[in-house]
Amino acid sequence: MSEITIAIDGFSSCGKSTLAKELANKLNYIYVDSGAMYRAVTLHLINTGILKDGHFIKEQVLNELNDIEIRFEYNRDQKKSETYLNGENIEKDIRTLAISKQVSAISAIGEVRTKLVKIQQDLGQMGGVIMDGRDIGTVVFPHAEVKLFMTADNDIRAQRRYLELIDKGECISLEDVKKSIARRDYLDMNREIAPLSKAEDAIEIDNSELSEEDQLELALKIINEKKLALQTAN
Ligand code: DC
């Protein structure tokens, strides 16, 4: 059987990318972090001075889009794929709080989405891809064979994100992390174009009480069952 497409959507800090990376390693699939692409555009707009403290002139953003080239390259030493913006490795630069705070506004721009969705669909056209994001099962791959929708308790998500940020040396309180996550959820769910929503045929995984191993096991079970059902149907 040819390789399938796996779409993983959900709120921020729900463990989507952790699960997606582990699944990709287990299944030998390509992992694509679509959020990294929106973060890369945001970084570029900050670097060019077009985006300042969350403010921008839309026309300037649109004029800049043709000058943004994003690609992923697998780092064999780190055993993970890294994001490149116009030839430069920006994997670390896009994971900061400053980018997290401004990325939702940029990802709400229709033309930005059109450009990135096209790249995402091109990357997934051969199957054998696991992509995580907010609109993968609804817009990017509406026909993905497996769609997972991740959720977790708000306090647990905030605690996880807080520990990640502290680990990276960011100076922030748990309360501020909670506020930042709640704001991003609100913006991602309420934007006009491709808002975060669960595809009708997505299977929800609440991982509040699940260990990484349990979560991986559950997702693999869902995927294997789906593959079996597809084989039987053929
Ligand atoms: O997954 P992440 O937290 O790195 O994503 C960063 C932001 O990018 C997220 O707040 C909303 C946006 N995003 C999106 O709009 N659509 C996607 N498919 C992925 C991310």
PDB file of C-alpha atoms and ligand atoms in Angstrom:
ATOM      1  CA  MET A   1       0.000   0.000   0.000  1.00  0.00           C
ATOM      2  CA  SER A   2       1.284   3.504  -0.796  1.00  0.00           C
ATOM      3  CA  GLU A   3       2.133   5.727   2.121  1.00  0.00           C
ATOM      4  CA  ILE A   4      -0.635   7.773   3.655  1.00  0.00           C
ATOM      5  CA  THR A   5      -0.918  11.400   4.783  1.00  0.00           C
ATOM      6  CA  ILE A   6      -1.306  12.163   8.472  1.00  0.00           C
ATOM      7  CA  ALA A   7      -2.681  15.535   9.574  1.00  0.00           C
ATOM      8  CA  ILE A   8      -2.273  16.670  13.177  1.00  0.00           C
ATOM      9  CA  ASP A   9      -4.057  19.823  14.307  1.00  0.00           C
ATOM     10  CA  GLY A  10      -4.729  21.408  17.646  1.00  0.00           C
ATOM     11  CA  PHE A  11      -4.135  24.280  20.017  1.00  0.00           C
ATOM     12  CA  SER A  12      -0.689  25.657  20.746  1.00  0.00           C
ATOM     13  CA  SER A  13       1.483  23.767  23.241  1.00  0.00           C
ATOM     14  CA  CYS A  14      -0.597  20.610  22.978  1.00  0.00           C
ATOM     15  CA  GLY A  15       2.325  18.374  22.107  1.00  0.00           C
ATOM     16  CA  LYS A  16       1.492  18.170  18.396  1.00  0.00           C
ATOM     17  CA  SER A  17       5.056  18.482  17.190  1.00  0.00           C
ATOM     18  CA  THR A  18       6.416  16.029  19.772  1.00  0.00           C
ATOM     19  CA  LEU A  19       3.922  13.419  18.618  1.00  0.00           C
ATOM     20  CA  ALA A  20       4.408  14.217  14.927  1.00  0.00           C
ATOM     21  CA  LYS A  21       8.209  13.874  15.175  1.00  0.00           C
ATOM     22  CA  GLU A  22       7.998  10.571  17.049  1.00  0.00           C
ATOM     23  CA  LEU A  23       5.486   9.199  14.549  1.00  0.00           C
ATOM     24  CA  ALA A  24       7.657  10.305  11.632  1.00  0.00           C
ATOM     25  CA  ASN A  25      10.657   8.476  13.131  1.00  0.00           C
ATOM     26  CA  LYS A  26       8.667   5.322  13.815  1.00  0.00           C
ATOM     27  CA  LEU A  27       6.970   5.225  10.405  1.00  0.00           C
ATOM     28  CA  ASN A  28       9.891   6.642   8.438  1.00  0.00           C
ATOM     29  CA  TYR A  29       7.686   9.455   7.182  1.00  0.00           C
ATOM     30  CA  ILE A  30       8.609  13.073   6.475  1.00  0.00           C
ATOM     31  CA  TYR A  31       7.622  15.488   9.226  1.00  0.00           C
ATOM     32  CA  VAL A  32       6.579  19.016   8.262  1.00  0.00           C
ATOM     33  CA  ASP A  33       6.060  21.649  10.956  1.00  0.00           C
ATOM     34  CA  SER A  34       3.682  24.089   9.257  1.00  0.00           C
ATOM     35  CA  GLY A  35       3.748  26.455  12.250  1.00  0.00           C
ATOM     36  CA  ALA A  36       7.493  26.923  11.637  1.00  0.00           C
ATOM     37  CA  MET A  37       6.634  28.379   8.225  1.00  0.00           C
ATOM     38  CA  TYR A  38       4.296  31.002   9.714  1.00  0.00           C
ATOM     39  CA  ARG A  39       6.967  31.743  12.299  1.00  0.00           C
ATOM     40  CA  ALA A  40       9.584  32.131   9.545  1.00  0.00           C
ATOM     41  CA  VAL A  41       7.441  34.692   7.695  1.00  0.00           C
ATOM     42  CA  THR A  42       6.939  36.561  10.982  1.00  0.00           C
ATOM     43  CA  LEU A  43      10.708  36.586  11.623  1.00  0.00           C
ATOM     44  CA  HIS A  44      11.393  37.887   8.123  1.00  0.00           C
ATOM     45  CA  LEU A  45       8.881  40.717   8.580  1.00  0.00           C
ATOM     46  CA  ILE A  46      10.465  41.688  11.903  1.00  0.00           C
ATOM     47  CA  ASN A  47      13.975  41.576  10.389  1.00  0.00           C
ATOM     48  CA  THR A  48      12.928  43.813   7.512  1.00  0.00           C
ATOM     49  CA  GLY A  49      11.267  46.295   9.896  1.00  0.00           C
ATOM     50  CA  ILE A  50       7.826  45.714   8.366  1.00  0.00           C
ATOM     51  CA  LEU A  51       6.457  44.165  11.566  1.00  0.00           C
ATOM     52  CA  LYS A  52       7.059  46.162  14.738  1.00  0.00           C
ATOM     53  CA  ASP A  53       5.429  45.345  18.074  1.00  0.00           C
ATOM     54  CA  GLY A  54       2.576  43.523  16.344  1.00  0.00           C
ATOM     55  CA  HIS A  55       1.885  46.397  13.927  1.00  0.00           C
ATOM     56  CA  PHE A  56       2.303  46.294  10.153  1.00  0.00           C
ATOM     57  CA  ILE A  57       0.984  47.776   6.929  1.00  0.00           C
ATOM     58  CA  LYS A  58      -0.624  44.942   4.986  1.00  0.00           C
ATOM     59  CA  GLU A  59       0.517  46.237   1.596  1.00  0.00           C
ATOM     60  CA  GLN A  60       4.150  46.120   2.725  1.00  0.00           C
ATOM     61  CA  VAL A  61       3.693  42.516   3.867  1.00  0.00           C
ATOM     62  CA  LEU A  62       2.216  41.544   0.499  1.00  0.00           C
ATOM     63  CA  ASN A  63       5.042  43.275  -1.399  1.00  0.00           C
ATOM     64  CA  GLU A  64       7.561  41.268   0.617  1.00  0.00           C
ATOM     65  CA  LEU A  65       6.027  37.823   0.097  1.00  0.00           C
ATOM     66  CA  ASN A  66       7.866  37.052  -3.148  1.00  0.00           C
ATOM     67  CA  ASP A  67      11.178  37.614  -1.356  1.00  0.00           C
ATOM     68  CA  ILE A  68      10.525  34.922   1.223  1.00  0.00           C
ATOM     69  CA  GLU A  69      11.853  31.439   0.530  1.00  0.00           C
ATOM     70  CA  ILE A  70      11.254  28.785   3.180  1.00  0.00           C
ATOM     71  CA  ARG A  71      12.511  25.237   3.150  1.00  0.00           C
ATOM     72  CA  PHE A  72      13.336  22.425   5.570  1.00  0.00           C
ATOM     73  CA  GLU A  73      16.597  20.526   5.778  1.00  0.00           C
ATOM     74  CA  TYR A  74      17.230  17.378   7.787  1.00  0.00           C
ATOM     75  CA  ASN A  75      20.031  17.756  10.336  1.00  0.00           C
ATOM     76  CA  ARG A  76      21.586  14.302  10.684  1.00  0.00           C
ATOM     77  CA  ASP A  77      23.428  15.112  13.928  1.00  0.00           C
ATOM     78  CA  GLN A  78      20.340  16.515  15.645  1.00  0.00           C
ATOM     79  CA  LYS A  79      18.131  13.920  13.936  1.00  0.00           C
ATOM     80  CA  LYS A  80      15.538  16.556  13.104  1.00  0.00           C
ATOM     81  CA  SER A  81      14.418  18.751  10.294  1.00  0.00           C
ATOM     82  CA  GLU A  82      15.347  22.446  10.566  1.00  0.00           C
ATOM     83  CA  THR A  83      13.763  25.541   9.060  1.00  0.00           C
ATOM     84  CA  TYR A  84      15.633  27.739   6.553  1.00  0.00           C
ATOM     85  CA  LEU A  85      14.589  31.263   5.597  1.00  0.00           C
ATOM     86  CA  ASN A  86      16.229  32.600   2.430  1.00  0.00           C
ATOM     87  CA  GLY A  87      19.064  30.099   2.842  1.00  0.00           C
ATOM     88  CA  GLU A  88      19.697  30.775   6.529  1.00  0.00           C
ATOM     89  CA  ASN A  89      19.051  28.294   9.331  1.00  0.00           C
ATOM     90  CA  ILE A  90      16.553  30.069  11.605  1.00  0.00           C
ATOM     91  CA  GLU A  91      15.355  27.090  13.616  1.00  0.00           C
ATOM     92  CA  LYS A  92      16.260  28.673  16.976  1.00  0.00           C
ATOM     93  CA  ASP A  93      15.245  32.239  16.087  1.00  0.00           C
ATOM     94  CA  ILE A  94      11.629  31.306  15.391  1.00  0.00           C
ATOM     95  CA  ARG A  95      10.974  29.664  18.769  1.00  0.00           C
ATOM     96  CA  THR A  96      11.132  32.848  20.840  1.00  0.00           C
ATOM     97  CA  LEU A  97       8.312  34.493  22.770  1.00  0.00           C
ATOM     98  CA  ALA A  98       8.545  37.586  20.549  1.00  0.00           C
ATOM     99  CA  ILE A  99       7.679  35.468  17.500  1.00  0.00           C
ATOM    100  CA  SER A 100       4.942  33.551  19.356  1.00  0.00           C
ATOM    101  CA  LYS A 101       3.298  36.838  20.315  1.00  0.00           C
ATOM    102  CA  GLN A 102       3.148  38.177  16.755  1.00  0.00           C
ATOM    103  CA  VAL A 103       2.718  35.087  14.599  1.00  0.00           C
ATOM    104  CA  SER A 104      -1.076  34.842  14.906  1.00  0.00           C
ATOM    105  CA  ALA A 105      -1.600  38.272  13.346  1.00  0.00           C
ATOM    106  CA  ILE A 106       0.619  37.360  10.385  1.00  0.00           C
ATOM    107  CA  SER A 107      -0.960  33.947   9.939  1.00  0.00           C
ATOM    108  CA  ALA A 108      -4.390  35.586   9.653  1.00  0.00           C
ATOM    109  CA  ILE A 109      -3.384  37.275   6.352  1.00  0.00           C
ATOM    110  CA  GLY A 110      -5.000  35.406   3.449  1.00  0.00           C
ATOM    111  CA  GLU A 111      -2.113  35.918   1.002  1.00  0.00           C
ATOM    112  CA  VAL A 112       0.396  34.582   3.537  1.00  0.00           C
ATOM    113  CA  ARG A 113      -1.754  31.483   3.977  1.00  0.00           C
ATOM    114  CA  THR A 114      -2.169  30.970   0.229  1.00  0.00           C
ATOM    115  CA  LYS A 115       1.599  31.025  -0.252  1.00  0.00           C
ATOM    116  CA  LEU A 116       2.352  28.658   2.630  1.00  0.00           C
ATOM    117  CA  VAL A 117      -0.518  26.245   1.965  1.00  0.00           C
ATOM    118  CA  LYS A 118       0.793  25.815  -1.595  1.00  0.00           C
ATOM    119  CA  ILE A 119       4.276  24.898  -0.288  1.00  0.00           C
ATOM    120  CA  GLN A 120       2.715  22.535   2.269  1.00  0.00           C
ATOM    121  CA  GLN A 121       0.587  20.788  -0.364  1.00  0.00           C
ATOM    122  CA  ASP A 122       3.618  20.421  -2.647  1.00  0.00           C
ATOM    123  CA  LEU A 123       5.593  18.849   0.204  1.00  0.00           C
ATOM    124  CA  GLY A 124       2.793  16.366   0.847  1.00  0.00           C
ATOM    125  CA  GLN A 125       1.818  15.420  -2.659  1.00  0.00           C
ATOM    126  CA  MET A 126       3.643  12.071  -2.623  1.00  0.00           C
ATOM    127  CA  GLY A 127       2.127  10.926   0.705  1.00  0.00           C
ATOM    128  CA  GLY A 128       4.329   9.590   3.485  1.00  0.00           C
ATOM    129  CA  VAL A 129       4.022  12.920   5.264  1.00  0.00           C
ATOM    130  CA  ILE A 130       3.020  13.924   8.760  1.00  0.00           C
ATOM    131  CA  MET A 131       2.176  17.606   9.038  1.00  0.00           C
ATOM    132  CA  ASP A 132       1.080  19.474  12.126  1.00  0.00           C
ATOM    133  CA  GLY A 133      -0.632  22.840  12.398  1.00  0.00           C
ATOM    134  CA  ARG A 134      -4.062  24.415  12.700  1.00  0.00           C
ATOM    135  CA  ASP A 135      -5.719  23.803   9.307  1.00  0.00           C
ATOM    136  CA  ILE A 136      -3.984  20.678   8.022  1.00  0.00           C
ATOM    137  CA  GLY A 137      -6.996  18.363   8.225  1.00  0.00           C
ATOM    138  CA  THR A 138      -9.459  21.052   7.145  1.00  0.00           C
ATOM    139  CA  VAL A 139      -7.658  22.997   4.381  1.00  0.00           C
ATOM    140  CA  VAL A 140      -4.196  21.695   3.486  1.00  0.00           C
ATOM    141  CA  PHE A 141      -5.018  17.982   3.288  1.00  0.00           C
ATOM    142  CA  PRO A 142      -8.797  17.630   3.572  1.00  0.00           C
ATOM    143  CA  HIS A 143      -8.422  14.084   2.211  1.00  0.00           C
ATOM    144  CA  ALA A 144      -5.697  12.991   4.639  1.00  0.00           C
ATOM    145  CA  GLU A 145      -6.237   9.337   5.539  1.00  0.00           C
ATOM    146  CA  VAL A 146      -5.585  10.000   9.241  1.00  0.00           C
ATOM    147  CA  LYS A 147      -6.529  13.206  11.040  1.00  0.00           C
ATOM    148  CA  LEU A 148      -5.729  13.742  14.684  1.00  0.00           C
ATOM    149  CA  PHE A 149      -6.887  16.686  16.760  1.00  0.00           C
ATOM    150  CA  MET A 150      -4.863  17.270  19.918  1.00  0.00           C
ATOM    151  CA  THR A 151      -6.167  18.912  23.055  1.00  0.00           C
ATOM    152  CA  ALA A 152      -4.947  19.221  26.640  1.00  0.00           C
ATOM    153  CA  ASP A 153      -6.026  20.992  29.790  1.00  0.00           C
ATOM    154  CA  ASN A 154      -5.158  24.727  29.668  1.00  0.00           C
ATOM    155  CA  ASP A 155      -3.139  24.723  32.898  1.00  0.00           C
ATOM    156  CA  ILE A 156      -1.166  21.671  31.820  1.00  0.00           C
ATOM    157  CA  ARG A 157      -0.377  23.260  28.449  1.00  0.00           C
ATOM    158  CA  ALA A 158       0.765  26.470  30.142  1.00  0.00           C
ATOM    159  CA  GLN A 159       2.973  24.573  32.564  1.00  0.00           C
ATOM    160  CA  ARG A 160       4.616  22.604  29.729  1.00  0.00           C
ATOM    161  CA  ARG A 161       5.234  25.761  27.685  1.00  0.00           C
ATOM    162  CA  TYR A 162       6.520  27.642  30.740  1.00  0.00           C
ATOM    163  CA  LEU A 163       9.126  24.949  31.430  1.00  0.00           C
ATOM    164  CA  GLU A 164      10.193  24.974  27.760  1.00  0.00           C
ATOM    165  CA  LEU A 165      10.659  28.749  27.783  1.00  0.00           C
ATOM    166  CA  ILE A 166      12.538  28.777  31.105  1.00  0.00           C
ATOM    167  CA  ASP A 167      14.762  26.055  29.676  1.00  0.00           C
ATOM    168  CA  LYS A 168      15.563  28.346  26.752  1.00  0.00           C
ATOM    169  CA  GLY A 169      16.480  31.166  29.136  1.00  0.00           C
ATOM    170  CA  GLU A 170      13.366  33.309  28.560  1.00  0.00           C
ATOM    171  CA  CYS A 171      12.347  35.358  31.592  1.00  0.00           C
ATOM    172  CA  ILE A 172       8.605  34.977  32.008  1.00  0.00           C
ATOM    173  CA  SER A 173       6.010  34.098  34.638  1.00  0.00           C
ATOM    174  CA  LEU A 174       3.571  31.180  34.436  1.00  0.00           C
ATOM    175  CA  GLU A 175       0.710  33.707  34.487  1.00  0.00           C
ATOM    176  CA  ASP A 176       2.089  35.479  31.386  1.00  0.00           C
ATOM    177  CA  VAL A 177       2.483  32.157  29.582  1.00  0.00           C
ATOM    178  CA  LYS A 178      -1.160  31.351  30.358  1.00  0.00           C
ATOM    179  CA  LYS A 179      -2.263  34.708  28.970  1.00  0.00           C
ATOM    180  CA  SER A 180      -0.120  34.343  25.848  1.00  0.00           C
ATOM    181  CA  ILE A 181      -1.501  30.852  25.107  1.00  0.00           C
ATOM    182  CA  ALA A 182      -5.099  31.973  25.674  1.00  0.00           C
ATOM    183  CA  ARG A 183      -4.608  34.950  23.353  1.00  0.00           C
ATOM    184  CA  ARG A 184      -3.074  32.808  20.613  1.00  0.00           C
ATOM    185  CA  ASP A 185      -5.875  30.212  20.912  1.00  0.00           C
ATOM    186  CA  TYR A 186      -8.448  32.980  20.615  1.00  0.00           C
ATOM    187  CA  LEU A 187      -6.811  34.546  17.547  1.00  0.00           C
ATOM    188  CA  ASP A 188      -6.222  31.182  15.832  1.00  0.00           C
ATOM    189  CA  MET A 189      -9.816  30.058  16.400  1.00  0.00           C
ATOM    190  CA  ASN A 190     -11.470  33.316  15.478  1.00  0.00           C
ATOM    191  CA  ARG A 191      -9.609  34.476  12.383  1.00  0.00           C
ATOM    192  CA  GLU A 192     -11.651  34.714   9.192  1.00  0.00           C
ATOM    193  CA  ILE A 193      -9.552  32.452   7.003  1.00  0.00           C
ATOM    194  CA  ALA A 194      -8.892  28.811   7.879  1.00  0.00           C
ATOM    195  CA  PRO A 195      -9.460  29.182  11.626  1.00  0.00           C
ATOM    196  CA  LEU A 196      -8.319  26.426  13.925  1.00  0.00           C
ATOM    197  CA  SER A 197     -11.093  23.861  14.032  1.00  0.00           C
ATOM    198  CA  LYS A 198     -11.438  20.123  14.317  1.00  0.00           C
ATOM    199  CA  ALA A 199     -12.159  18.416  11.001  1.00  0.00           C
ATOM    200  CA  GLU A 200     -15.371  16.391  11.161  1.00  0.00           C
ATOM    201  CA  ASP A 201     -13.473  13.167  10.562  1.00  0.00           C
ATOM    202  CA  ALA A 202     -10.593  13.928  12.965  1.00  0.00           C
ATOM    203  CA  ILE A 203      -9.990  11.781  16.024  1.00  0.00           C
ATOM    204  CA  GLU A 204      -9.470  13.808  19.171  1.00  0.00           C
ATOM    205  CA  ILE A 205      -6.642  12.952  21.542  1.00  0.00           C
ATOM    206  CA  ASP A 206      -6.660  14.693  24.922  1.00  0.00           C
ATOM    207  CA  ASN A 207      -3.142  14.168  26.220  1.00  0.00           C
ATOM    208  CA  SER A 208      -3.509  15.960  29.579  1.00  0.00           C
ATOM    209  CA  GLU A 209      -3.018  12.700  31.424  1.00  0.00           C
ATOM    210  CA  LEU A 210      -1.038  10.784  28.819  1.00  0.00           C
ATOM    211  CA  SER A 211       2.708  10.217  28.864  1.00  0.00           C
ATOM    212  CA  GLU A 212       4.588  10.711  25.572  1.00  0.00           C
ATOM    213  CA  GLU A 213       4.820   6.915  25.229  1.00  0.00           C
ATOM    214  CA  ASP A 214       1.065   6.433  25.816  1.00  0.00           C
ATOM    215  CA  GLN A 215       0.263   9.137  23.323  1.00  0.00           C
ATOM    216  CA  LEU A 216       2.543   7.614  20.697  1.00  0.00           C
ATOM    217  CA  GLU A 217       1.091   4.163  21.268  1.00  0.00           C
ATOM    218  CA  LEU A 218      -2.467   5.462  20.912  1.00  0.00           C
ATOM    219  CA  ALA A 219      -1.678   7.363  17.699  1.00  0.00           C
ATOM    220  CA  LEU A 220       0.107   4.336  16.202  1.00  0.00           C
ATOM    221  CA  LYS A 221      -2.912   2.178  17.016  1.00  0.00           C
ATOM    222  CA  ILE A 222      -5.222   4.634  15.233  1.00  0.00           C
ATOM    223  CA  ILE A 223      -2.891   4.794  12.210  1.00  0.00           C
ATOM    224  CA  ASN A 224      -2.442   1.034  11.955  1.00  0.00           C
ATOM    225  CA  GLU A 225      -6.163   0.438  12.209  1.00  0.00           C
ATOM    226  CA  LYS A 226      -6.771   2.964   9.456  1.00  0.00           C
ATOM    227  CA  LYS A 227      -4.109   1.387   7.217  1.00  0.00           C
ATOM    228  CA  LEU A 228      -5.654  -2.023   7.762  1.00  0.00           C
ATOM    229  CA  ALA A 229      -9.123  -0.709   6.948  1.00  0.00           C
ATOM    230  CA  LEU A 230      -7.788   0.854   3.734  1.00  0.00           C
ATOM    231  CA  GLN A 231      -6.049  -2.375   2.733  1.00  0.00           C
ATOM    232  CA  THR A 232      -9.202  -4.382   3.367  1.00  0.00           C
ATOM    233  CA  ALA A 233     -11.265  -1.922   1.343  1.00  0.00           C
ATOM    234  CA  ASN A 234      -8.914  -2.223  -1.644  1.00  0.00           C
TER     235      ASN A 234
HETATM  236  O1   DC B   1       2.372  25.387  15.806  1.00  0.00           O
HETATM  237  P1   DC B   1       2.988  26.727  16.202  1.00  0.00           P
HETATM  238  O2   DC B   1       2.627  27.155  17.581  1.00  0.00           O
HETATM  239  O3   DC B   1       4.458  26.794  15.968  1.00  0.00           O
HETATM  240  O4   DC B   1       2.294  27.770  15.193  1.00  0.00           O
HETATM  241  C1   DC B   1       2.561  29.142  15.270  1.00  0.00           C
HETATM  242  C2   DC B   1       1.374  29.917  14.754  1.00  0.00           C
HETATM  243  O5   DC B   1       1.239  29.750  13.354  1.00  0.00           O
HETATM  244  C3   DC B   1       0.024  29.564  15.354  1.00  0.00           C
HETATM  245  O6   DC B   1      -0.277  30.351  16.487  1.00  0.00           O
HETATM  246  C4   DC B   1      -0.944  29.851  14.246  1.00  0.00           C
HETATM  247  C5   DC B   1      -0.121  29.733  12.996  1.00  0.00           C
HETATM  248  N1   DC B   1      -0.392  28.507  12.250  1.00  0.00           N
HETATM  249  C6   DC B   1      -1.458  28.527  11.367  1.00  0.00           C
HETATM  250  O7   DC B   1      -2.170  29.522  11.296  1.00  0.00           O
HETATM  251  N2   DC B   1      -1.697  27.465  10.574  1.00  0.00           N
HETATM  252  C7   DC B   1      -0.929  26.371  10.646  1.00  0.00           C
HETATM  253  N3   DC B   1      -1.188  25.341   9.835  1.00  0.00           N
HETATM  254  C8   DC B   1       0.141  26.320  11.555  1.00  0.00           C
HETATM  255  C9   DC B   1       0.366  27.396  12.362  1.00  0.00           C
END
